[in-house]
């Protein structure tokens, strides 16, 4: 059963009463101070100040200590609790930003604006906020009319392209595991949905440009992504994606430039990491007969030196299901049977070459 708009709202809108539940200052001078540990900052009340030294009381533990006034950061008033756009905060400091992001994240709200930017905090789980229903609600809306969302960023870029007749760019950046790959897919999903041309009678759905653009992702991820210590589906290359629209504002085509592919991963992986996904999909998705007769492979992946850590199991990566998705994507992208077999033989050749012994 598809998620409704009501199902999505709890992951987008600030819960009612969240601001009123925020602790009132009551005339107190509140601030943040840096502390060791995962929290980074602690909430304190400044009791008194003498020169550069001030006595503070930690709100959570009631402990008192003396700190340098320059180490304190003013706390924002309660009305800014779970603020949607952090550029509006009275005090734009590190403690206030982290608290705002954390409080929204704890309420399962992962998107927050900061001026022109949209900050996404990876929940490492699926939320029902990327459905066609959500796309329709964000379509044509100005920024601020609805809660922060990557769809809003995509729609603003699309609207500016149509109105100004100029190319638009969306930069998606972050550290490993931040969610760059997933948010990139959501932007492409949005463009494919709102830029879809009306279906023609008798035209096969799998041949549509929209589906071809979206289904590039499974192929790219199979051959360019791998498990790292911090991310089960880490892109090991950078990509620049161009999405082209026609004069009618409908999706016309797309092309992808890749760069900085981590070629060294092919020959060696650090402990608890894997080679590129495709190698494990071959062993899990293909029949044993095809593996041995066509690809000349042994059916045990642990026998190949280039798979340094052997058959590493990743709970979040179903290699059989992903192999089927990869095959479906290649169908939609019009790969011929000969091209697919050639690609698989190339993958097989890499593994076999890794097992060769050279003597002088």
mmCIF file of C-alpha atoms in Angstrom:
data_model
loop_
_atom_site.group_PDB
_atom_site.id
_atom_site.type_symbol
_atom_site.label_atom_id
_atom_site.label_comp_id
_atom_site.label_asym_id
_atom_site.label_seq_id
_atom_site.Cartn_x
_atom_site.Cartn_y
_atom_site.Cartn_z
ATOM 1 C CA UNK A 1 0.000 0.000 0.000
ATOM 2 C CA UNK A 2 1.441 3.360 -1.101
ATOM 3 C CA UNK A 3 2.181 5.989 1.536
ATOM 4 C CA UNK A 4 -0.241 8.927 1.662
ATOM 5 C CA UNK A 5 0.565 12.607 2.167
ATOM 6 C CA UNK A 6 -0.564 12.218 5.774
ATOM 7 C CA UNK A 7 1.966 9.397 6.233
ATOM 8 C CA UNK A 8 4.729 11.672 4.961
ATOM 9 C CA UNK A 9 3.873 14.732 7.037
ATOM 10 C CA UNK A 10 5.312 13.376 10.311
ATOM 11 C CA UNK A 11 8.727 13.228 8.619
ATOM 12 C CA UNK A 12 8.462 16.754 7.192
ATOM 13 C CA UNK A 13 6.561 19.037 9.560
ATOM 14 C CA UNK A 14 7.679 20.084 13.035
ATOM 15 C CA UNK A 15 5.425 18.370 15.618
ATOM 16 C CA UNK A 16 2.793 20.618 17.150
ATOM 17 C CA UNK A 17 3.888 21.942 20.500
ATOM 18 C CA UNK A 18 7.605 21.378 19.860
ATOM 19 C CA UNK A 19 8.348 25.085 20.266
ATOM 20 C CA UNK A 20 6.174 25.500 23.363
ATOM 21 C CA UNK A 21 7.891 22.499 24.963
ATOM 22 C CA UNK A 22 11.284 24.162 24.583
ATOM 23 C CA UNK A 23 12.668 25.356 27.900
ATOM 24 C CA UNK A 24 11.856 29.006 28.535
ATOM 25 C CA UNK A 25 14.841 31.140 29.482
ATOM 26 C CA UNK A 26 12.844 32.956 32.165
ATOM 27 C CA UNK A 27 15.320 35.847 32.188
ATOM 28 C CA UNK A 28 18.304 33.511 32.448
ATOM 29 C CA UNK A 29 21.406 33.974 30.321
ATOM 30 C CA UNK A 30 21.793 30.694 28.467
ATOM 31 C CA UNK A 31 24.699 29.539 26.332
ATOM 32 C CA UNK A 32 26.545 26.561 24.866
ATOM 33 C CA UNK A 33 30.004 25.396 25.877
ATOM 34 C CA UNK A 34 32.105 22.764 24.068
ATOM 35 C CA UNK A 35 32.406 19.425 25.874
ATOM 36 C CA UNK A 36 34.187 16.161 25.006
ATOM 37 C CA UNK A 37 32.108 13.297 23.656
ATOM 38 C CA UNK A 38 29.534 12.789 20.937
ATOM 39 C CA UNK A 39 27.304 15.702 21.966
ATOM 40 C CA UNK A 40 29.957 18.307 21.277
ATOM 41 C CA UNK A 41 28.224 21.052 23.252
ATOM 42 C CA UNK A 42 26.405 21.327 26.567
ATOM 43 C CA UNK A 43 23.634 23.700 27.598
ATOM 44 C CA UNK A 44 24.651 26.040 30.449
ATOM 45 C CA UNK A 45 23.309 28.985 32.407
ATOM 46 C CA UNK A 46 25.785 31.817 32.896
ATOM 47 C CA UNK A 47 25.573 32.706 36.605
ATOM 48 C CA UNK A 48 28.097 35.532 36.809
ATOM 49 C CA UNK A 49 31.020 36.995 34.933
ATOM 50 C CA UNK A 50 34.247 38.559 36.195
ATOM 51 C CA UNK A 51 36.489 39.783 33.399
ATOM 52 C CA UNK A 52 36.992 36.980 30.872
ATOM 53 C CA UNK A 53 36.012 34.301 33.391
ATOM 54 C CA UNK A 54 32.431 33.321 34.025
ATOM 55 C CA UNK A 55 30.761 30.816 36.296
ATOM 56 C CA UNK A 56 28.299 28.520 34.550
ATOM 57 C CA UNK A 57 25.948 25.764 35.622
ATOM 58 C CA UNK A 58 25.363 22.782 33.342
ATOM 59 C CA UNK A 59 21.605 22.417 32.849
ATOM 60 C CA UNK A 60 21.615 18.625 32.592
ATOM 61 C CA UNK A 61 23.869 17.860 35.596
ATOM 62 C CA UNK A 62 23.602 21.044 37.710
ATOM 63 C CA UNK A 63 27.397 21.039 37.965
ATOM 64 C CA UNK A 64 29.108 24.408 38.254
ATOM 65 C CA UNK A 65 32.395 25.312 36.630
ATOM 66 C CA UNK A 66 34.402 28.318 35.517
ATOM 67 C CA UNK A 67 35.062 28.828 31.827
ATOM 68 C CA UNK A 68 36.438 31.573 29.593
ATOM 69 C CA UNK A 69 33.679 33.774 28.203
ATOM 70 C CA UNK A 70 35.164 33.352 24.728
ATOM 71 C CA UNK A 71 34.429 29.609 24.956
ATOM 72 C CA UNK A 72 30.697 30.210 25.383
ATOM 73 C CA UNK A 73 28.244 30.573 22.523
ATOM 74 C CA UNK A 74 24.923 32.395 22.976
ATOM 75 C CA UNK A 75 21.834 30.201 22.845
ATOM 76 C CA UNK A 76 18.944 31.046 20.541
ATOM 77 C CA UNK A 77 15.554 31.931 22.067
ATOM 78 C CA UNK A 78 13.009 29.085 22.380
ATOM 79 C CA UNK A 79 10.977 30.423 19.427
ATOM 80 C CA UNK A 80 13.753 29.160 17.140
ATOM 81 C CA UNK A 81 13.485 25.580 18.400
ATOM 82 C CA UNK A 82 13.586 23.168 15.415
ATOM 83 C CA UNK A 83 13.900 26.117 13.027
ATOM 84 C CA UNK A 84 13.384 25.175 9.349
ATOM 85 C CA UNK A 85 15.889 27.733 8.036
ATOM 86 C CA UNK A 86 18.982 28.170 10.179
ATOM 87 C CA UNK A 87 19.940 31.417 8.432
ATOM 88 C CA UNK A 88 17.118 32.985 10.466
ATOM 89 C CA UNK A 89 18.663 32.072 13.825
ATOM 90 C CA UNK A 90 19.518 34.988 16.085
ATOM 91 C CA UNK A 91 22.901 33.422 16.843
ATOM 92 C CA UNK A 92 24.391 31.428 13.998
ATOM 93 C CA UNK A 93 27.027 29.509 15.931
ATOM 94 C CA UNK A 94 28.189 25.908 15.992
ATOM 95 C CA UNK A 95 26.339 24.972 19.172
ATOM 96 C CA UNK A 96 23.046 26.396 17.933
ATOM 97 C CA UNK A 97 23.355 24.747 14.521
ATOM 98 C CA UNK A 98 24.161 21.319 15.948
ATOM 99 C CA UNK A 99 21.315 21.563 18.475
ATOM 100 C CA UNK A 100 18.831 22.544 15.776
ATOM 101 C CA UNK A 101 19.876 19.708 13.472
ATOM 102 C CA UNK A 102 19.877 17.204 16.341
ATOM 103 C CA UNK A 103 16.435 18.181 17.645
ATOM 104 C CA UNK A 104 14.939 17.903 14.150
ATOM 105 C CA UNK A 105 16.740 14.602 13.541
ATOM 106 C CA UNK A 106 15.398 13.169 16.799
ATOM 107 C CA UNK A 107 11.906 14.000 15.513
ATOM 108 C CA UNK A 108 12.764 12.112 12.292
ATOM 109 C CA UNK A 109 12.989 15.306 10.237
ATOM 110 C CA UNK A 110 16.149 14.988 8.160
ATOM 111 C CA UNK A 111 16.037 18.113 5.946
ATOM 112 C CA UNK A 112 16.826 21.649 7.147
ATOM 113 C CA UNK A 113 17.513 24.810 5.168
ATOM 114 C CA UNK A 114 20.453 27.090 5.773
ATOM 115 C CA UNK A 115 19.909 29.973 3.393
ATOM 116 C CA UNK A 116 20.402 28.646 -0.129
ATOM 117 C CA UNK A 117 21.566 25.276 1.169
ATOM 118 C CA UNK A 118 19.545 22.246 2.184
ATOM 119 C CA UNK A 119 21.230 20.197 4.904
ATOM 120 C CA UNK A 120 20.378 16.482 4.978
ATOM 121 C CA UNK A 121 21.201 14.226 7.949
ATOM 122 C CA UNK A 122 21.290 10.569 6.913
ATOM 123 C CA UNK A 123 18.743 8.529 8.934
ATOM 124 C CA UNK A 124 20.080 5.193 7.576
ATOM 125 C CA UNK A 125 16.509 4.049 7.059
ATOM 126 C CA UNK A 126 13.742 4.562 4.512
ATOM 127 C CA UNK A 127 11.204 7.340 5.094
ATOM 128 C CA UNK A 128 7.988 7.648 3.000
ATOM 129 C CA UNK A 129 8.857 11.142 1.764
ATOM 130 C CA UNK A 130 9.872 10.402 -1.819
ATOM 131 C CA UNK A 131 6.592 9.157 -3.284
ATOM 132 C CA UNK A 132 4.744 10.546 -6.301
ATOM 133 C CA UNK A 133 2.288 12.112 -3.870
ATOM 134 C CA UNK A 134 5.067 14.101 -2.204
ATOM 135 C CA UNK A 135 6.426 15.109 -5.624
ATOM 136 C CA UNK A 136 3.015 16.477 -6.605
ATOM 137 C CA UNK A 137 2.778 18.503 -3.395
ATOM 138 C CA UNK A 138 6.199 20.144 -3.946
ATOM 139 C CA UNK A 139 5.693 20.767 -7.639
ATOM 140 C CA UNK A 140 5.497 24.470 -8.419
ATOM 141 C CA UNK A 141 5.827 25.539 -4.784
ATOM 142 C CA UNK A 142 8.073 28.399 -3.738
ATOM 143 C CA UNK A 143 10.773 27.715 -1.201
ATOM 144 C CA UNK A 144 9.281 28.071 2.261
ATOM 145 C CA UNK A 145 5.719 27.135 1.318
ATOM 146 C CA UNK A 146 6.400 23.569 2.426
ATOM 147 C CA UNK A 147 8.994 22.110 4.828
ATOM 148 C CA UNK A 148 12.604 21.652 3.649
ATOM 149 C CA UNK A 149 13.100 18.854 1.134
ATOM 150 C CA UNK A 150 15.516 17.958 -1.644
ATOM 151 C CA UNK A 151 12.474 18.016 -3.955
ATOM 152 C CA UNK A 152 12.060 21.726 -3.206
ATOM 153 C CA UNK A 153 15.659 22.366 -4.285
ATOM 154 C CA UNK A 154 15.090 20.409 -7.494
ATOM 155 C CA UNK A 155 11.803 22.181 -8.220
ATOM 156 C CA UNK A 156 13.338 25.631 -7.696
ATOM 157 C CA UNK A 157 16.108 24.770 -10.152
ATOM 158 C CA UNK A 158 13.557 23.474 -12.670
ATOM 159 C CA UNK A 159 11.354 26.580 -12.287
ATOM 160 C CA UNK A 160 14.328 28.947 -12.649
ATOM 161 C CA UNK A 161 15.409 27.097 -15.782
ATOM 162 C CA UNK A 162 11.973 27.558 -17.358
ATOM 163 C CA UNK A 163 11.476 31.175 -16.291
ATOM 164 C CA UNK A 164 15.004 32.479 -16.931
ATOM 165 C CA UNK A 165 15.863 30.138 -19.826
ATOM 166 C CA UNK A 166 19.250 29.505 -18.219
ATOM 167 C CA UNK A 167 21.104 26.349 -17.188
ATOM 168 C CA UNK A 168 20.894 25.475 -13.493
ATOM 169 C CA UNK A 169 23.289 23.545 -11.246
ATOM 170 C CA UNK A 170 22.736 21.557 -8.059
ATOM 171 C CA UNK A 171 25.814 20.657 -6.016
ATOM 172 C CA UNK A 172 25.447 17.665 -3.695
ATOM 173 C CA UNK A 173 28.389 17.298 -1.341
ATOM 174 C CA UNK A 174 29.222 15.744 2.016
ATOM 175 C CA UNK A 175 31.443 13.218 3.739
ATOM 176 C CA UNK A 176 31.243 9.471 3.157
ATOM 177 C CA UNK A 177 27.882 8.106 4.283
ATOM 178 C CA UNK A 178 26.191 11.510 4.349
ATOM 179 C CA UNK A 179 23.658 10.485 1.706
ATOM 180 C CA UNK A 180 25.031 12.039 -1.489
ATOM 181 C CA UNK A 181 24.191 9.054 -3.675
ATOM 182 C CA UNK A 182 20.637 8.706 -2.351
ATOM 183 C CA UNK A 183 19.838 12.410 -2.657
ATOM 184 C CA UNK A 184 21.260 12.484 -6.164
ATOM 185 C CA UNK A 185 18.864 9.681 -7.077
ATOM 186 C CA UNK A 186 15.957 11.626 -5.576
ATOM 187 C CA UNK A 187 16.793 14.718 -7.635
ATOM 188 C CA UNK A 188 16.865 12.627 -10.807
ATOM 189 C CA UNK A 189 13.613 10.946 -9.748
ATOM 190 C CA UNK A 190 12.004 14.372 -9.357
ATOM 191 C CA UNK A 191 13.162 15.616 -12.756
ATOM 192 C CA UNK A 192 12.046 12.388 -14.394
ATOM 193 C CA UNK A 193 8.600 12.747 -12.831
ATOM 194 C CA UNK A 194 7.827 16.410 -13.500
ATOM 195 C CA UNK A 195 9.585 16.426 -16.868
ATOM 196 C CA UNK A 196 7.919 13.284 -18.190
ATOM 197 C CA UNK A 197 6.401 13.583 -21.635
ATOM 198 C CA UNK A 198 2.861 12.247 -22.142
ATOM 199 C CA UNK A 199 2.909 8.551 -23.021
ATOM 200 C CA UNK A 200 2.245 7.776 -26.673
ATOM 201 C CA UNK A 201 -0.116 5.032 -27.726
ATOM 202 C CA UNK A 202 1.700 1.768 -28.275
ATOM 203 C CA UNK A 203 5.012 3.072 -26.947
ATOM 204 C CA UNK A 204 6.693 0.625 -24.592
ATOM 205 C CA UNK A 205 7.109 2.112 -21.133
ATOM 206 C CA UNK A 206 10.582 0.682 -20.712
ATOM 207 C CA UNK A 207 11.766 2.724 -23.688
ATOM 208 C CA UNK A 208 10.804 6.076 -22.137
ATOM 209 C CA UNK A 209 13.576 8.593 -21.569
ATOM 210 C CA UNK A 210 12.431 9.121 -17.972
ATOM 211 C CA UNK A 211 12.896 5.457 -17.073
ATOM 212 C CA UNK A 212 16.254 5.327 -18.811
ATOM 213 C CA UNK A 213 17.519 8.320 -16.832
ATOM 214 C CA UNK A 214 16.356 6.841 -13.520
ATOM 215 C CA UNK A 215 17.631 3.345 -14.284
ATOM 216 C CA UNK A 216 21.184 4.534 -14.890
ATOM 217 C CA UNK A 217 21.640 4.387 -11.128
ATOM 218 C CA UNK A 218 21.545 0.590 -10.587
ATOM 219 C CA UNK A 219 24.211 0.096 -13.260
ATOM 220 C CA UNK A 220 26.421 2.892 -11.950
ATOM 221 C CA UNK A 221 26.123 1.604 -8.396
ATOM 222 C CA UNK A 222 26.881 -1.994 -9.361
ATOM 223 C CA UNK A 223 30.118 -1.102 -11.153
ATOM 224 C CA UNK A 224 31.174 1.993 -9.198
ATOM 225 C CA UNK A 225 29.980 1.543 -5.604
ATOM 226 C CA UNK A 226 31.358 -0.584 -2.789
ATOM 227 C CA UNK A 227 31.055 -1.227 0.937
ATOM 228 C CA UNK A 228 33.376 0.849 3.097
ATOM 229 C CA UNK A 229 33.719 0.920 6.873
ATOM 230 C CA UNK A 230 31.324 3.865 7.125
ATOM 231 C CA UNK A 231 28.972 3.254 4.220
ATOM 232 C CA UNK A 232 27.516 0.060 2.758
ATOM 233 C CA UNK A 233 26.877 1.685 -0.617
ATOM 234 C CA UNK A 234 29.648 4.224 -1.064
ATOM 235 C CA UNK A 235 30.234 5.757 -4.489
ATOM 236 C CA UNK A 236 33.899 5.253 -5.284
ATOM 237 C CA UNK A 237 33.879 7.853 -8.050
ATOM 238 C CA UNK A 238 32.637 11.369 -8.673
ATOM 239 C CA UNK A 239 29.996 12.097 -11.251
ATOM 240 C CA UNK A 240 28.691 15.095 -13.127
ATOM 241 C CA UNK A 241 25.166 14.534 -14.390
ATOM 242 C CA UNK A 242 23.582 16.676 -17.089
ATOM 243 C CA UNK A 243 19.815 16.455 -17.483
ATOM 244 C CA UNK A 244 18.594 17.991 -20.744
ATOM 245 C CA UNK A 245 15.114 19.391 -21.297
ATOM 246 C CA UNK A 246 13.480 20.278 -24.592
ATOM 247 C CA UNK A 247 11.765 23.535 -25.568
ATOM 248 C CA UNK A 248 8.538 22.108 -24.166
ATOM 249 C CA UNK A 249 10.258 21.761 -20.744
ATOM 250 C CA UNK A 250 10.000 17.974 -20.991
ATOM 251 C CA UNK A 251 12.871 15.649 -20.227
ATOM 252 C CA UNK A 252 14.827 14.987 -23.426
ATOM 253 C CA UNK A 253 18.035 13.176 -22.447
ATOM 254 C CA UNK A 254 20.837 12.949 -19.899
ATOM 255 C CA UNK A 255 24.528 12.227 -19.867
ATOM 256 C CA UNK A 256 26.955 11.411 -17.078
ATOM 257 C CA UNK A 257 30.640 12.183 -16.767
ATOM 258 C CA UNK A 258 32.584 10.209 -14.183
ATOM 259 C CA UNK A 259 35.980 10.937 -12.691
ATOM 260 C CA UNK A 260 38.373 9.831 -9.934
ATOM 261 C CA UNK A 261 37.291 6.192 -9.970
ATOM 262 C CA UNK A 262 39.006 4.371 -7.095
ATOM 263 C CA UNK A 263 40.847 1.869 -9.289
ATOM 264 C CA UNK A 264 43.024 0.691 -6.417
ATOM 265 C CA UNK A 265 39.961 -0.922 -4.802
ATOM 266 C CA UNK A 266 39.950 -3.544 -7.561
ATOM 267 C CA UNK A 267 43.142 -5.160 -6.274
ATOM 268 C CA UNK A 268 42.839 -4.633 -2.496
ATOM 269 C CA UNK A 269 40.221 -3.716 0.102
ATOM 270 C CA UNK A 270 40.737 -2.757 3.742
ATOM 271 C CA UNK A 271 39.363 -5.058 6.455
ATOM 272 C CA UNK A 272 35.543 -5.100 6.638
ATOM 273 C CA UNK A 273 35.322 -3.574 3.175
ATOM 274 C CA UNK A 274 34.321 -5.057 -0.181
ATOM 275 C CA UNK A 275 35.309 -4.759 -3.790
ATOM 276 C CA UNK A 276 32.821 -3.230 -6.214
ATOM 277 C CA UNK A 277 29.295 -4.633 -5.830
ATOM 278 C CA UNK A 278 29.230 -6.260 -9.272
ATOM 279 C CA UNK A 279 31.724 -8.973 -8.317
ATOM 280 C CA UNK A 280 29.487 -10.268 -5.510
ATOM 281 C CA UNK A 281 26.368 -9.906 -7.640
ATOM 282 C CA UNK A 282 27.957 -12.171 -10.239
ATOM 283 C CA UNK A 283 28.437 -14.965 -7.706
ATOM 284 C CA UNK A 284 24.984 -14.538 -6.154
ATOM 285 C CA UNK A 285 22.875 -13.650 -9.180
ATOM 286 C CA UNK A 286 24.221 -15.780 -12.022
ATOM 287 C CA UNK A 287 23.676 -19.509 -12.323
ATOM 288 C CA UNK A 288 26.607 -21.730 -11.425
ATOM 289 C CA UNK A 289 26.602 -23.096 -14.959
ATOM 290 C CA UNK A 290 27.041 -19.611 -16.429
ATOM 291 C CA UNK A 291 29.768 -18.816 -13.930
ATOM 292 C CA UNK A 292 31.817 -21.901 -14.751
ATOM 293 C CA UNK A 293 31.127 -22.407 -18.460
ATOM 294 C CA UNK A 294 30.914 -18.837 -19.764
ATOM 295 C CA UNK A 295 32.938 -16.826 -17.270
ATOM 296 C CA UNK A 296 35.367 -19.638 -16.343
ATOM 297 C CA UNK A 297 34.952 -18.814 -12.658
ATOM 298 C CA UNK A 298 34.883 -20.985 -9.589
ATOM 299 C CA UNK A 299 31.604 -20.605 -7.727
ATOM 300 C CA UNK A 300 33.380 -19.770 -4.461
ATOM 301 C CA UNK A 301 34.294 -16.050 -4.265
ATOM 302 C CA UNK A 302 36.684 -16.751 -1.396
ATOM 303 C CA UNK A 303 39.149 -18.247 -3.884
ATOM 304 C CA UNK A 304 39.916 -14.938 -5.587
ATOM 305 C CA UNK A 305 42.736 -12.733 -4.350
ATOM 306 C CA UNK A 306 41.168 -9.520 -5.626
ATOM 307 C CA UNK A 307 38.254 -10.169 -3.276
ATOM 308 C CA UNK A 308 40.640 -9.556 -0.390
ATOM 309 C CA UNK A 309 38.225 -10.224 2.448
ATOM 310 C CA UNK A 310 36.328 -13.004 0.703
ATOM 311 C CA UNK A 311 32.570 -13.178 0.540
ATOM 312 C CA UNK A 312 31.714 -10.240 2.805
ATOM 313 C CA UNK A 313 28.030 -10.242 3.720
ATOM 314 C CA UNK A 314 26.312 -6.845 3.874
ATOM 315 C CA UNK A 315 22.852 -6.920 5.479
ATOM 316 C CA UNK A 316 21.715 -3.784 3.659
ATOM 317 C CA UNK A 317 22.878 -5.087 0.260
ATOM 318 C CA UNK A 318 20.823 -7.940 -1.185
ATOM 319 C CA UNK A 319 23.157 -9.010 -3.980
ATOM 320 C CA UNK A 320 20.570 -11.266 -5.623
ATOM 321 C CA UNK A 321 17.888 -8.556 -5.712
ATOM 322 C CA UNK A 322 20.396 -5.932 -6.842
ATOM 323 C CA UNK A 323 21.600 -8.223 -9.631
ATOM 324 C CA UNK A 324 18.013 -8.523 -10.877
ATOM 325 C CA UNK A 325 17.616 -4.736 -10.690
ATOM 326 C CA UNK A 326 20.862 -4.337 -12.614
ATOM 327 C CA UNK A 327 19.603 -6.702 -15.312
ATOM 328 C CA UNK A 328 16.297 -4.822 -15.541
ATOM 329 C CA UNK A 329 18.178 -1.535 -15.832
ATOM 330 C CA UNK A 330 20.297 -2.871 -18.670
ATOM 331 C CA UNK A 331 17.105 -3.952 -20.457
ATOM 332 C CA UNK A 332 15.703 -0.442 -20.200
ATOM 333 C CA UNK A 333 19.036 1.075 -21.249
ATOM 334 C CA UNK A 334 19.061 -1.155 -24.351
ATOM 335 C CA UNK A 335 22.243 -3.107 -23.626
ATOM 336 C CA UNK A 336 22.455 -6.012 -26.052
ATOM 337 C CA UNK A 337 23.084 -9.597 -24.920
ATOM 338 C CA UNK A 338 26.535 -9.441 -26.502
ATOM 339 C CA UNK A 339 27.425 -6.246 -24.658
ATOM 340 C CA UNK A 340 26.321 -7.687 -21.323
ATOM 341 C CA UNK A 341 28.302 -10.867 -21.831
ATOM 342 C CA UNK A 342 31.382 -8.860 -22.813
ATOM 343 C CA UNK A 343 31.104 -6.748 -19.656
ATOM 344 C CA UNK A 344 30.769 -9.836 -17.451
ATOM 345 C CA UNK A 345 33.716 -11.500 -19.165
ATOM 346 C CA UNK A 346 35.753 -8.378 -18.432
ATOM 347 C CA UNK A 347 34.809 -8.650 -14.754
ATOM 348 C CA UNK A 348 35.719 -12.337 -14.822
ATOM 349 C CA UNK A 349 39.045 -11.519 -16.463
ATOM 350 C CA UNK A 350 39.873 -9.115 -13.618
ATOM 351 C CA UNK A 351 39.321 -11.840 -10.999
ATOM 352 C CA UNK A 352 41.238 -14.470 -12.967
ATOM 353 C CA UNK A 353 44.150 -12.121 -13.568
ATOM 354 C CA UNK A 354 44.333 -11.483 -9.829
ATOM 355 C CA UNK A 355 44.992 -15.186 -9.270
ATOM 356 C CA UNK A 356 47.932 -15.399 -11.674
ATOM 357 C CA UNK A 357 51.417 -15.898 -10.229
ATOM 358 C CA UNK A 358 54.353 -14.208 -11.881
ATOM 359 C CA UNK A 359 57.884 -15.569 -11.538
ATOM 360 C CA UNK A 360 61.108 -14.020 -12.743
#
